[in-house]
Short mmCIF file of C-alpha atoms and ligand atoms in Angstrom, two decimals:
data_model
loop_
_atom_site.label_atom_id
_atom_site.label_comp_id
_atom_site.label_asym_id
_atom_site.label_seq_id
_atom_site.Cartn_x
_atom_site.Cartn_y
_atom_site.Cartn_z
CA UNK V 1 18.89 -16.66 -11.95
CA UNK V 2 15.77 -17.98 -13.07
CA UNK V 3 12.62 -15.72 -13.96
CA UNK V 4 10.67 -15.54 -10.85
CA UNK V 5 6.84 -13.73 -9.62
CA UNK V 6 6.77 -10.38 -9.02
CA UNK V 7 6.41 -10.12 -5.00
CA UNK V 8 3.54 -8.11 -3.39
CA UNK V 9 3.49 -7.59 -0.31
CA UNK V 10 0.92 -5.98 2.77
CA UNK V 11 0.15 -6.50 6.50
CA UNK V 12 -3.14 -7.80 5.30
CA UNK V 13 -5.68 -7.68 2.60
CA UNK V 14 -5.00 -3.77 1.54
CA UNK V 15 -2.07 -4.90 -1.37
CA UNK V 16 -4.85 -6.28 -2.71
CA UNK V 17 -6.07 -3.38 -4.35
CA UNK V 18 -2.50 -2.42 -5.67
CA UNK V 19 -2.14 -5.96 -6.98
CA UNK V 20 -5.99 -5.54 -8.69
CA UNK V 21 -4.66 -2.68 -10.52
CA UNK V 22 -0.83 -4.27 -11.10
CA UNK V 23 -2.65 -7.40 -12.75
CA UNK V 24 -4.72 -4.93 -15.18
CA UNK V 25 -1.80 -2.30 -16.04
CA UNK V 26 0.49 -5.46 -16.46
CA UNK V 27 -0.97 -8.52 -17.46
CA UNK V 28 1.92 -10.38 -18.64
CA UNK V 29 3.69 -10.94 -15.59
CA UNK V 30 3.24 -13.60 -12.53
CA UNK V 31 2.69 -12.24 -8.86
CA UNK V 32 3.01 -13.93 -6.12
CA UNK V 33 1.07 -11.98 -3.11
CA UNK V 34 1.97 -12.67 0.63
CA UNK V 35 -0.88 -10.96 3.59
CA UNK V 36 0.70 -11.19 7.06
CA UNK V 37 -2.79 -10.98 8.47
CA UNK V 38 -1.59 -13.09 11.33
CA UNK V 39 0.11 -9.50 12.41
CA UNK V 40 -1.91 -7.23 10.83
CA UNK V 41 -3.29 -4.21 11.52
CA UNK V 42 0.78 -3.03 11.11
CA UNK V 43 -0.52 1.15 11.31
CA UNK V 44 -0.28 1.26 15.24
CA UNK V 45 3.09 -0.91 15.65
CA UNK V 46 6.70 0.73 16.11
CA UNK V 47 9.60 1.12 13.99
CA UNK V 48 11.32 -1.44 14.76
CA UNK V 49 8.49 -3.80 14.45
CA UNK V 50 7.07 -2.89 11.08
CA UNK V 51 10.84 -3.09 10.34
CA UNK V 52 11.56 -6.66 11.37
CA UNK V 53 8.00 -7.82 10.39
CA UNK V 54 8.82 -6.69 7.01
CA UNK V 55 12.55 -7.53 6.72
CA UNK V 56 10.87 -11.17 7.49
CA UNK V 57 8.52 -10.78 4.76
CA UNK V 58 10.94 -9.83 1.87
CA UNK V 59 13.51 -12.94 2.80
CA UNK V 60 10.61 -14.63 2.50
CA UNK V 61 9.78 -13.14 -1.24
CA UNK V 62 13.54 -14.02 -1.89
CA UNK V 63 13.30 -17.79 -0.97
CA UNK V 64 10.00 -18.37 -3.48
CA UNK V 65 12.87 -16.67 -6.00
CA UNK V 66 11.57 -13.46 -6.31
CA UNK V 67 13.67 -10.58 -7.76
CA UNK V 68 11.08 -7.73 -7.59
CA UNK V 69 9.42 -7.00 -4.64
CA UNK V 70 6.52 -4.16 -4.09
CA UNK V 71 5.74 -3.29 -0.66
CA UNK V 72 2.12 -2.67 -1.43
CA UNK V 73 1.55 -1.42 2.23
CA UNK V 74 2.36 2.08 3.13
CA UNK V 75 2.78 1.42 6.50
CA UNK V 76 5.69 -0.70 5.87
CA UNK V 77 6.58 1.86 3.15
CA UNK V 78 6.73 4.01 5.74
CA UNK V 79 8.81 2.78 8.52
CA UNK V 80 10.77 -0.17 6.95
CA UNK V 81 11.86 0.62 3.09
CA UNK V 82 14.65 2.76 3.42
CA UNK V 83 16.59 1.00 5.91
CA UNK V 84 16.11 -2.43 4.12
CA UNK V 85 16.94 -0.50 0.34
CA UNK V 86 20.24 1.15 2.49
CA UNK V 87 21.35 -1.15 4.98
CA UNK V 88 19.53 -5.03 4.25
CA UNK V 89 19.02 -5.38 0.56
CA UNK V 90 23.32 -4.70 -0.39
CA UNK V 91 24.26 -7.75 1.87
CA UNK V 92 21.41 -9.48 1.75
CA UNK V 93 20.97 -9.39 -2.46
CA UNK V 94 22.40 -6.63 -4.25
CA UNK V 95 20.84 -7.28 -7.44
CA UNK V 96 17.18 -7.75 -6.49
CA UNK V 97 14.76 -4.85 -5.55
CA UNK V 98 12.40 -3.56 -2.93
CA UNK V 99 9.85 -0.72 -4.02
CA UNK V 100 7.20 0.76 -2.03
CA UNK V 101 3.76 3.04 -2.89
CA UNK V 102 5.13 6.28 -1.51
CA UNK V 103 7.90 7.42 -3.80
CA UNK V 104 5.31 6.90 -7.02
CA UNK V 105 2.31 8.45 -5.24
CA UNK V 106 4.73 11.49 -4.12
CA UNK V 107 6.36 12.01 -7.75
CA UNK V 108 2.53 12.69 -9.11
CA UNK V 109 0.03 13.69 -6.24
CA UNK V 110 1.11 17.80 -6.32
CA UNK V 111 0.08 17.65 -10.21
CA UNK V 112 -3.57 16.80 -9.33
CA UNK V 113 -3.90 19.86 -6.99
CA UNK V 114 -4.92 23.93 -8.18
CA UNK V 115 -5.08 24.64 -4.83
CA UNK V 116 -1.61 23.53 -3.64
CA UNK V 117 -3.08 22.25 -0.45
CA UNK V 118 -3.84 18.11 -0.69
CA UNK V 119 -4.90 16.01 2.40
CA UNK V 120 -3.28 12.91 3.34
CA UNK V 121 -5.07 10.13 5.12
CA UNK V 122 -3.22 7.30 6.47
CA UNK V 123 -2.04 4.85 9.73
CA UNK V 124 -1.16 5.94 12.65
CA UNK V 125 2.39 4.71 11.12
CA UNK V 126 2.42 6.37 7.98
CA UNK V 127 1.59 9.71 9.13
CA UNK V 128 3.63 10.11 12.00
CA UNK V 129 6.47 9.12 9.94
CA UNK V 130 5.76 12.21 7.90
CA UNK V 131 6.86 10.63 4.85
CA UNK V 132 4.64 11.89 2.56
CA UNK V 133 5.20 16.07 3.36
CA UNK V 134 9.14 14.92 3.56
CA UNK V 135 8.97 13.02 -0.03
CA UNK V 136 6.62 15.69 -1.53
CA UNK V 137 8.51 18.45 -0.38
CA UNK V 138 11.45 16.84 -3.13
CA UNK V 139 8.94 17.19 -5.83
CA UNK V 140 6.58 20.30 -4.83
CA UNK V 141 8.60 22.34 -2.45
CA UNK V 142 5.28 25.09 -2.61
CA UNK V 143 2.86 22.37 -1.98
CA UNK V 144 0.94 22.58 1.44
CA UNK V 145 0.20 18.94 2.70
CA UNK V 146 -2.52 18.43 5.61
CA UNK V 147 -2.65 15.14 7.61
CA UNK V 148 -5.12 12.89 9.28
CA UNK V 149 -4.29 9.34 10.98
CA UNK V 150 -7.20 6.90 11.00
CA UNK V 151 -6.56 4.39 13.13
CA UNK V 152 -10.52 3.33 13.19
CA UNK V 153 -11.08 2.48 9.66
CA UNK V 154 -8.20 -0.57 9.12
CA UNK V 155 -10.32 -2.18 12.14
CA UNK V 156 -13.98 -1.08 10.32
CA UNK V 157 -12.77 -2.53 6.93
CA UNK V 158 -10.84 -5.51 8.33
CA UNK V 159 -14.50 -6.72 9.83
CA UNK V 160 -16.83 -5.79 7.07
CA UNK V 161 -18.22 -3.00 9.15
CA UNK V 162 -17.28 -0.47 6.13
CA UNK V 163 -20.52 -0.41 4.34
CA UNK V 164 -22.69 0.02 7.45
CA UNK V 165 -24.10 3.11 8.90
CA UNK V 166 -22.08 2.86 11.59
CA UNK V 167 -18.92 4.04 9.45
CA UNK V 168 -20.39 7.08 8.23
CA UNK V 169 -19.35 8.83 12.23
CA UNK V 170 -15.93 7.40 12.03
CA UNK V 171 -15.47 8.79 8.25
CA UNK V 172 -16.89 12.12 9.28
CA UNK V 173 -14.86 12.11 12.25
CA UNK V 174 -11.41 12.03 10.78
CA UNK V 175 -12.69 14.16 7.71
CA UNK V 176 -14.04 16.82 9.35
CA UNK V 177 -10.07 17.04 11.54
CA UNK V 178 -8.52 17.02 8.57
CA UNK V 179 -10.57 20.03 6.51
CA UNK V 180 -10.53 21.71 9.98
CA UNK V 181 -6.77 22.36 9.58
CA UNK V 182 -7.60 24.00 6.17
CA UNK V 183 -10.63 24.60 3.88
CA UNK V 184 -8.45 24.79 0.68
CA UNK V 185 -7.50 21.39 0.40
CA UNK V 186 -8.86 20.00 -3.02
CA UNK V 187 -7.08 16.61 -3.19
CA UNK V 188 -7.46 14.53 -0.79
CA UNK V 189 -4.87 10.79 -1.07
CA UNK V 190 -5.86 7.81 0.49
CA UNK V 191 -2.39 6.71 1.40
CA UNK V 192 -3.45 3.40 2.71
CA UNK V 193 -4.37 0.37 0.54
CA UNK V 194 -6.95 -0.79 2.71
CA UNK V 195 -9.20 2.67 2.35
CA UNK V 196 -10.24 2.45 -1.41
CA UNK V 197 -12.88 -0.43 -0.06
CA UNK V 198 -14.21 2.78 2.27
CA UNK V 199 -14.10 5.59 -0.84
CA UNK V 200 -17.50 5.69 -1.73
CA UNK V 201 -18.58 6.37 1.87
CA UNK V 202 -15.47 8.92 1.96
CA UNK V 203 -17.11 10.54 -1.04
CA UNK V 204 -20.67 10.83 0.23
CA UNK V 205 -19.24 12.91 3.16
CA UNK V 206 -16.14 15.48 1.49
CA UNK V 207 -16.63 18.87 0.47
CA UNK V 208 -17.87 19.71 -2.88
CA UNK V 209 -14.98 19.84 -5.49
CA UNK V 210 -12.48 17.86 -3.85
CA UNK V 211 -10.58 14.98 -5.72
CA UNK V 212 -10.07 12.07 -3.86
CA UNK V 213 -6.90 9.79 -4.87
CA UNK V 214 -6.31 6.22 -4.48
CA UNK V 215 -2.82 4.54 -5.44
CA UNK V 216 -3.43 1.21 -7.35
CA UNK V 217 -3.29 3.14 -10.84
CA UNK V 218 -0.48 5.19 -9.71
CA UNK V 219 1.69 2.62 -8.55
CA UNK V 220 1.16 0.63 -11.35
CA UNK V 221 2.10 3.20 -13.83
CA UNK V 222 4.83 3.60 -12.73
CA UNK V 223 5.92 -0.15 -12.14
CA UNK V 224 5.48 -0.12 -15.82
CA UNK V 225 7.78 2.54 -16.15
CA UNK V 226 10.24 0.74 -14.07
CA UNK V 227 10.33 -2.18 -15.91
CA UNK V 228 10.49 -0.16 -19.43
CA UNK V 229 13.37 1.20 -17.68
CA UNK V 230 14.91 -1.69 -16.49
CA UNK V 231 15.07 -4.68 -19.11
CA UNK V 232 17.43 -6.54 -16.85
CA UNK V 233 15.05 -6.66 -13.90
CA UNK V 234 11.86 -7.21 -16.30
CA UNK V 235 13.61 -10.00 -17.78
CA UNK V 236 14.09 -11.79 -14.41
CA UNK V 237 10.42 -11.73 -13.62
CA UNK V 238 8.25 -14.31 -15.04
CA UNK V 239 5.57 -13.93 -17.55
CA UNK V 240 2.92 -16.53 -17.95
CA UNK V 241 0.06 -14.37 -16.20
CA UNK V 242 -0.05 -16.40 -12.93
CA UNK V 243 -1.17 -15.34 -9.57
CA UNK V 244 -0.48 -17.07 -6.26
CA UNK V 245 -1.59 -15.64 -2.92
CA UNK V 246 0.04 -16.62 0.31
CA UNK V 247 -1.43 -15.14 4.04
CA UNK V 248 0.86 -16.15 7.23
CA UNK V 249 -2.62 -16.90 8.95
CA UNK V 250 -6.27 -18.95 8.14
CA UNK V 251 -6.26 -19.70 4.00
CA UNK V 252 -10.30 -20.13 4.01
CA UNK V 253 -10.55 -16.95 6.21
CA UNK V 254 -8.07 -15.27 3.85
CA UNK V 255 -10.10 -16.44 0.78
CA UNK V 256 -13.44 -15.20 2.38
CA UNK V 257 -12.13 -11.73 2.48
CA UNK V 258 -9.88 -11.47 -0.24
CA UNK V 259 -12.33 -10.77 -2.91
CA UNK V 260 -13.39 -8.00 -1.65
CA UNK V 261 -9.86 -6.11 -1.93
CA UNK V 262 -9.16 -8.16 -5.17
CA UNK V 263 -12.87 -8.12 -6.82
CA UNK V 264 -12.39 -11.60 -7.55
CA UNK V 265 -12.46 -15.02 -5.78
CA UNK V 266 -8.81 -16.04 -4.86
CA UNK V 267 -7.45 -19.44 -4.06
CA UNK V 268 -4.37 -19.04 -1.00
CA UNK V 269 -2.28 -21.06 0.71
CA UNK V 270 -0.74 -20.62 4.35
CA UNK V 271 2.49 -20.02 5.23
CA UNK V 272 4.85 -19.63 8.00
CA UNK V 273 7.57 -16.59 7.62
CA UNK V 274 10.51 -18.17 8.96
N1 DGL Z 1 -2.68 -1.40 4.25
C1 DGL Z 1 -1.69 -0.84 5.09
C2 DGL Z 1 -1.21 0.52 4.56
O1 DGL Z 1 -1.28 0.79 3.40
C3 DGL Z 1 -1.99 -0.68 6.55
C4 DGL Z 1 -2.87 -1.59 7.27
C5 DGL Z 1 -2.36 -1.90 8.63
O2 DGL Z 1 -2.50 -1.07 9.56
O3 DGL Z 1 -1.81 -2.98 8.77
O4 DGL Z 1 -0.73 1.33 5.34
#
């Protein structure tokens, strides 16, 4: 097989900021990054749809070649990574890989906490899949673990509406229901890729003393570790430093937006799924 991109994959634009963070922690390596902003916002759809949405998205990873592929999207994460690591990925390819952002943010987040209370903020999707308090109960079976959907701010960030005034009521809102079901929470995760772009706001209205936690440096950590760990899989992903980016809606629209995920202009091309 030959060396091939690392694939990154979201709904929309929120990989971005894992891929940001993947690109400075690992240089080296190509990534090719698909947005299926033509479906996005994911957080509000069912199983099965996130599922087959998904499933769609990682054949299409495998066609550009891809061995590796990151679902940089915890909503998909969520509701679609187990059954395509379990059921899809030993028919489908049994020697290439599908890794999501919950697993590394889970093995680490209790660490960051005296309290042993953290907050988690996330989609509709993520949180009532209660994967986070099931994954971090592997890791810190004492930790208490507090959770919020917030189904406004995907919507707020996806049309630029994050910066104005406006967004300070919906970040209070779903702040003030999360420290409502406990005081003691000092860590607070923002287990969606699309919030870091709404972090400064989130920090202008928490509670003194309490750490807020976004995922890009976590995930990429431990990507790194993976691929320490596995020379066989770093070896069939390419390394020349390239970056592609592929949305399954508008390029120039895509391009518009992207930067402000990525912190840098982007060139992307459109593609169809199937
Ligand atoms: N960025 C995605 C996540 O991390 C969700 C955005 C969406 O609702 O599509 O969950």
């Amino acid at each position: 097989m030959a060396a091939a991109p690392i694939g990154v994959f979201d709904s929309g634009y929120g990989g971005l900021t894992i891929l940001k963070e993947l690109k400075q922690e690992l240089p080296q390596y190509d990534y090719i990054y698909l947005g299926d902003n033509a479906r996005a916002p994911y957080g509000p759809r069912s199983y099965d749809t996130v599922y087959q949405y998904t499933l769609e998205a990682v054949n299409w990873f495998f066609k550009q070649g891809c061995s590796l592929v990151i679902l940089a999207c915890n909503t998909a994460s969520a509701k679609a990574l187990r059954t395509i690591q379990q059921k899809d990925l030993p028919k489908l390819a049994p020697d290439k890989r599908v890794l999501g952002v919950i697993r590394p943010t889970t093995e680490i987040l209790g660490t960051l906490s005296s309290s042993q209370q953290v907050g988690i903020l996330g989609t509709t999707g993520t949180i009532q899949s209660d994967s986070y308090p099931i994954e971090l109960a592997k890791f810190f079976p004492h930790l208490q673990v507090f959770q919020q959907a917030c189904p406004l701010w995907v919507p707020l960030i996806e049309n630029g509406e994050h910066t104005q005034p406006g967004a300070d009521y919906f970040v209070q809102l779903y702040l003030h229901q999360l420290f409502a079901q406990s005081n003691q929470i000092d860590t607070l995760l923002l287990a969606c890729t699309h919030y870091p772009l709404l972090a400064d706001k989130i920090k202008e209205h928490l509670p003194k003393g309490v750490k807020l936690v976004t995922q890009g440096g976590i995930v990429s950590k431990s990507l790194a570790k993976y691929l320490e760990n596995h020379p066989a899989m770093a070896q069939q992903c390419s390394q020349q430093g390239k970056l592609q980016f592929y949305t399954t809606d508008n390029a120039q629209a895509f391009e518009k937006q992207a930067s402000l995920f990525f912190g840098q202009k982007v060139e992307a091309k459109h593609t169809d799924l199937a």
